[in-house]
mmCIF file of C-alpha atoms in Angstrom:
data_model
loop_
_atom_site.group_PDB
_atom_site.id
_atom_site.type_symbol
_atom_site.label_atom_id
_atom_site.label_comp_id
_atom_site.label_asym_id
_atom_site.label_seq_id
_atom_site.Cartn_x
_atom_site.Cartn_y
_atom_site.Cartn_z
ATOM 1 C CA UNK A 2 126.011 151.915 247.678
ATOM 2 C CA UNK A 3 126.636 155.088 249.614
ATOM 3 C CA UNK A 4 127.895 154.715 253.194
ATOM 4 C CA UNK A 5 125.082 154.562 255.731
ATOM 5 C CA UNK A 6 122.479 153.342 253.228
ATOM 6 C CA UNK A 7 120.174 150.768 254.994
ATOM 7 C CA UNK A 8 120.553 147.381 253.473
ATOM 8 C CA UNK A 9 117.547 144.991 253.639
ATOM 9 C CA UNK A 10 118.371 141.432 252.757
ATOM 10 C CA UNK A 11 115.829 139.063 251.421
ATOM 11 C CA UNK A 12 116.402 135.551 252.665
ATOM 12 C CA UNK A 13 119.591 134.079 251.027
ATOM 13 C CA UNK A 14 120.468 137.619 249.982
ATOM 14 C CA UNK A 15 121.809 137.951 253.564
ATOM 15 C CA UNK A 16 124.799 135.791 252.717
ATOM 16 C CA UNK A 17 125.356 137.495 249.396
ATOM 17 C CA UNK A 18 125.247 141.026 251.003
ATOM 18 C CA UNK A 19 127.682 139.950 253.701
ATOM 19 C CA UNK A 20 129.979 138.451 251.001
ATOM 20 C CA UNK A 21 129.911 141.843 249.237
ATOM 21 C CA UNK A 22 130.888 143.598 252.503
ATOM 22 C CA UNK A 23 127.508 145.265 252.937
ATOM 23 C CA UNK A 24 126.334 145.964 256.469
ATOM 24 C CA UNK A 25 122.879 144.552 256.649
ATOM 25 C CA UNK A 26 120.381 146.392 258.805
ATOM 26 C CA UNK A 27 117.476 143.940 258.392
ATOM 27 C CA UNK A 28 117.001 140.414 257.036
ATOM 28 C CA UNK A 29 113.524 139.323 255.925
ATOM 29 C CA UNK A 30 112.117 136.075 254.749
ATOM 30 C CA UNK A 31 111.438 132.461 255.496
ATOM 31 C CA UNK A 32 115.148 131.674 255.302
ATOM 32 C CA UNK A 33 114.797 128.530 253.284
ATOM 33 C CA UNK A 34 117.700 129.553 251.195
ATOM 34 C CA UNK A 35 120.025 131.020 253.864
ATOM 35 C CA UNK A 36 122.237 128.813 255.931
ATOM 36 C CA UNK A 37 120.975 128.730 259.523
ATOM 37 C CA UNK A 38 124.504 129.577 260.728
ATOM 38 C CA UNK A 39 124.541 132.722 258.580
ATOM 39 C CA UNK A 40 121.188 133.851 260.091
ATOM 40 C CA UNK A 41 122.385 133.109 263.603
ATOM 41 C CA UNK A 42 125.714 134.989 262.909
ATOM 42 C CA UNK A 43 123.804 137.920 261.549
ATOM 43 C CA UNK A 44 121.526 138.064 264.610
ATOM 44 C CA UNK A 45 124.504 137.813 266.864
ATOM 45 C CA UNK A 46 126.075 140.817 264.955
ATOM 46 C CA UNK A 47 122.967 142.850 265.677
ATOM 47 C CA UNK A 48 121.132 142.490 262.317
ATOM 48 C CA UNK A 49 117.306 142.580 262.914
ATOM 49 C CA UNK A 50 115.683 139.440 261.497
ATOM 50 C CA UNK A 51 112.010 139.228 260.428
ATOM 51 C CA UNK A 52 111.137 135.608 260.089
ATOM 52 C CA UNK A 53 108.026 134.671 257.989
ATOM 53 C CA UNK A 54 106.464 131.212 257.478
ATOM 54 C CA UNK A 55 107.311 129.217 254.431
ATOM 55 C CA UNK A 56 103.646 129.156 253.485
ATOM 56 C CA UNK A 57 103.082 132.776 252.790
ATOM 57 C CA UNK A 58 101.312 134.949 250.210
ATOM 58 C CA UNK A 59 104.365 137.022 249.197
ATOM 59 C CA UNK A 60 107.844 136.365 247.944
ATOM 60 C CA UNK A 61 110.861 137.249 250.126
ATOM 61 C CA UNK A 62 111.535 140.132 247.735
ATOM 62 C CA UNK A 63 108.046 141.626 248.220
ATOM 63 C CA UNK A 64 108.454 141.308 251.928
ATOM 64 C CA UNK A 65 111.877 143.046 251.730
ATOM 65 C CA UNK A 66 110.512 145.875 249.541
ATOM 66 C CA UNK A 67 107.701 146.445 252.073
ATOM 67 C CA UNK A 68 110.271 146.557 254.913
ATOM 68 C CA UNK A 69 112.422 148.860 252.930
ATOM 69 C CA UNK A 70 109.581 151.451 252.789
ATOM 70 C CA UNK A 71 109.800 151.863 256.552
ATOM 71 C CA UNK A 72 113.035 153.656 255.981
ATOM 72 C CA UNK A 73 111.280 156.354 253.866
ATOM 73 C CA UNK A 74 113.742 156.003 250.933
ATOM 74 C CA UNK A 75 113.792 158.137 247.826
ATOM 75 C CA UNK A 76 115.391 155.314 245.893
ATOM 76 C CA UNK A 77 115.471 151.561 246.260
ATOM 77 C CA UNK A 78 118.119 149.427 244.504
ATOM 78 C CA UNK A 79 117.437 145.660 244.303
ATOM 79 C CA UNK A 80 120.445 143.364 243.786
ATOM 80 C CA UNK A 81 119.489 139.982 242.400
ATOM 81 C CA UNK A 82 121.502 137.119 240.992
ATOM 82 C CA UNK A 83 119.402 136.597 237.931
ATOM 83 C CA UNK A 84 119.562 132.834 238.033
ATOM 84 C CA UNK A 85 116.971 130.522 239.478
ATOM 85 C CA UNK A 86 113.278 129.908 238.548
ATOM 86 C CA UNK A 87 111.729 131.640 235.639
ATOM 87 C CA UNK A 88 108.409 132.045 237.434
ATOM 88 C CA UNK A 89 110.195 133.887 240.320
ATOM 89 C CA UNK A 90 112.020 136.095 237.912
ATOM 90 C CA UNK A 91 108.846 137.065 236.027
ATOM 91 C CA UNK A 92 106.973 137.631 239.336
ATOM 92 C CA UNK A 93 109.813 139.873 240.696
ATOM 93 C CA UNK A 94 110.010 142.015 237.495
ATOM 94 C CA UNK A 95 106.222 142.474 237.589
ATOM 95 C CA UNK A 96 106.517 143.320 241.261
ATOM 96 C CA UNK A 97 109.084 146.009 240.750
ATOM 97 C CA UNK A 98 106.429 148.040 238.749
ATOM 98 C CA UNK A 99 103.683 147.623 241.343
ATOM 99 C CA UNK A 100 101.836 150.846 242.280
ATOM 100 C CA UNK A 101 102.856 150.229 245.932
ATOM 101 C CA UNK A 102 106.314 151.548 245.142
ATOM 102 C CA UNK A 103 105.130 154.561 243.036
ATOM 103 C CA UNK A 104 106.611 157.006 245.484
ATOM 104 C CA UNK A 105 110.193 155.607 245.213
ATOM 105 C CA UNK A 106 112.617 155.559 242.358
ATOM 106 C CA UNK A 107 113.263 151.846 241.864
ATOM 107 C CA UNK A 108 116.060 150.181 240.084
ATOM 108 C CA UNK A 109 117.392 146.608 239.992
ATOM 109 C CA UNK A 110 120.616 144.792 238.942
ATOM 110 C CA UNK A 111 119.588 141.299 237.911
ATOM 111 C CA UNK A 112 122.634 139.395 236.973
ATOM 112 C CA UNK A 113 124.325 141.488 234.256
ATOM 113 C CA UNK A 114 121.023 143.263 233.457
ATOM 114 C CA UNK A 115 119.898 146.630 234.801
ATOM 115 C CA UNK A 116 116.215 147.359 235.220
ATOM 116 C CA UNK A 117 114.717 150.762 235.782
ATOM 117 C CA UNK A 118 111.035 151.426 236.623
ATOM 118 C CA UNK A 119 109.869 154.513 234.620
ATOM 119 C CA UNK A 120 106.951 156.565 235.950
ATOM 120 C CA UNK A 121 106.954 160.123 234.755
ATOM 121 C CA UNK A 122 110.444 160.708 233.478
ATOM 122 C CA UNK A 123 113.804 159.079 233.954
ATOM 123 C CA UNK A 124 117.337 159.805 232.611
ATOM 124 C CA UNK A 125 119.244 156.620 232.000
ATOM 125 C CA UNK A 126 123.074 156.687 231.770
ATOM 126 C CA UNK A 127 124.475 154.261 229.220
ATOM 127 C CA UNK A 128 127.061 153.784 226.537
ATOM 128 C CA UNK A 129 126.272 154.410 222.801
ATOM 129 C CA UNK A 130 125.394 151.058 221.289
ATOM 130 C CA UNK A 131 124.004 149.544 224.495
ATOM 131 C CA UNK A 132 120.600 147.879 224.172
ATOM 132 C CA UNK A 133 117.532 148.884 226.180
ATOM 133 C CA UNK A 134 114.024 147.541 225.905
ATOM 134 C CA UNK A 135 110.895 149.487 227.131
ATOM 135 C CA UNK A 136 108.170 147.186 228.425
ATOM 136 C CA UNK A 137 104.739 148.350 229.503
ATOM 137 C CA UNK A 138 103.434 146.601 232.644
ATOM 138 C CA UNK A 139 100.070 146.536 234.444
ATOM 139 C CA UNK A 140 98.322 148.256 231.620
ATOM 140 C CA UNK A 141 99.217 150.571 228.584
ATOM 141 C CA UNK A 142 102.053 153.037 228.923
ATOM 142 C CA UNK A 143 100.711 156.126 227.139
ATOM 143 C CA UNK A 144 102.400 159.162 225.776
ATOM 144 C CA UNK A 145 105.879 157.558 225.698
ATOM 145 C CA UNK A 146 108.559 159.850 224.494
ATOM 146 C CA UNK A 147 112.339 159.104 224.246
ATOM 147 C CA UNK A 148 115.530 161.016 223.523
ATOM 148 C CA UNK A 149 118.962 159.621 222.954
ATOM 149 C CA UNK A 150 117.755 156.282 221.506
ATOM 150 C CA UNK A 151 118.166 155.152 217.943
ATOM 151 C CA UNK A 152 114.430 154.462 217.483
ATOM 152 C CA UNK A 153 112.682 157.401 219.073
ATOM 153 C CA UNK A 154 109.182 157.217 220.407
ATOM 154 C CA UNK A 155 107.104 160.472 220.164
ATOM 155 C CA UNK A 156 103.916 160.246 222.318
ATOM 156 C CA UNK A 157 103.280 156.644 221.574
ATOM 157 C CA UNK A 158 101.383 154.019 223.487
ATOM 158 C CA UNK A 159 103.200 150.747 224.395
ATOM 159 C CA UNK A 160 100.831 147.909 225.314
ATOM 160 C CA UNK A 161 101.665 145.060 227.674
ATOM 161 C CA UNK A 162 102.353 141.892 225.761
ATOM 162 C CA UNK A 163 103.670 143.778 222.764
ATOM 163 C CA UNK A 164 107.330 143.670 221.603
ATOM 164 C CA UNK A 165 107.095 147.273 220.246
ATOM 165 C CA UNK A 166 109.636 148.660 222.714
ATOM 166 C CA UNK A 167 112.150 145.746 222.484
ATOM 167 C CA UNK A 168 115.785 146.236 221.404
ATOM 168 C CA UNK A 169 116.252 150.013 221.259
ATOM 169 C CA UNK A 170 119.717 151.296 221.252
ATOM 170 C CA UNK A 171 121.517 154.167 223.169
ATOM 171 C CA UNK A 172 122.887 156.737 220.632
ATOM 172 C CA UNK A 173 124.039 159.168 223.425
ATOM 173 C CA UNK A 174 125.438 158.618 226.887
ATOM 174 C CA UNK A 175 122.147 159.766 228.450
ATOM 175 C CA UNK A 176 118.715 158.606 227.213
ATOM 176 C CA UNK A 177 115.472 160.274 228.478
ATOM 177 C CA UNK A 178 112.288 158.288 228.733
ATOM 178 C CA UNK A 179 108.974 159.839 229.569
ATOM 179 C CA UNK A 180 105.584 158.328 230.083
ATOM 180 C CA UNK A 181 102.449 160.392 230.559
ATOM 181 C CA UNK A 182 100.263 157.532 232.044
ATOM 182 C CA UNK A 183 101.235 154.109 233.102
ATOM 183 C CA UNK A 184 104.510 152.485 233.990
ATOM 184 C CA UNK A 185 107.424 151.059 231.957
ATOM 185 C CA UNK A 186 110.411 148.784 232.732
ATOM 186 C CA UNK A 187 113.466 149.924 230.976
ATOM 187 C CA UNK A 188 115.549 146.705 230.691
ATOM 188 C CA UNK A 189 119.236 146.931 229.768
ATOM 189 C CA UNK A 190 120.340 143.338 229.246
ATOM 190 C CA UNK A 191 124.064 144.002 229.561
ATOM 191 C CA UNK A 192 126.784 142.822 227.274
ATOM 192 C CA UNK A 193 126.238 139.466 225.716
ATOM 193 C CA UNK A 194 129.019 136.855 225.995
ATOM 194 C CA UNK A 195 130.305 135.781 222.557
ATOM 195 C CA UNK A 196 130.399 132.043 221.921
#
């Protein structure tokens, strides 16, 4: 993360960010997963804290993304552990592709996986042989074209709920993904551990 980049921590992410040596500008959430001492220490160190009630209509990540928009970023990078509840993970992946963030390039590191929101065109850097899945969210992704992948798409439509874009493979260090209408998640699951 470049020096001077504002860091917005969502709830327990405050402790993770500080453990990584990141200077947190703002912490957001109901703080049910952050130690009270960590929140107090952050406040004492000058971190702005936005407290929300536990009974709320948005996840802490959604609140943090809303707060991040106040910094007028060109890009948002979400760091997430990747463990935890499946319902939260699904909601957060769907949230990343929300039209509310359409003006921002949005990426996420979720455990070992990398997730890229694709609107228009994106260049993805990867290693030949690396897996990438293209998933349509919030409606069909129309006019999908790819370059640098083993199974090219040439103006095709990917439907939500279809596995058509799953398990493609980088054949070049840079893959290009274009979508004429709609939004895709490009999910790079990372290297699988051998058992």
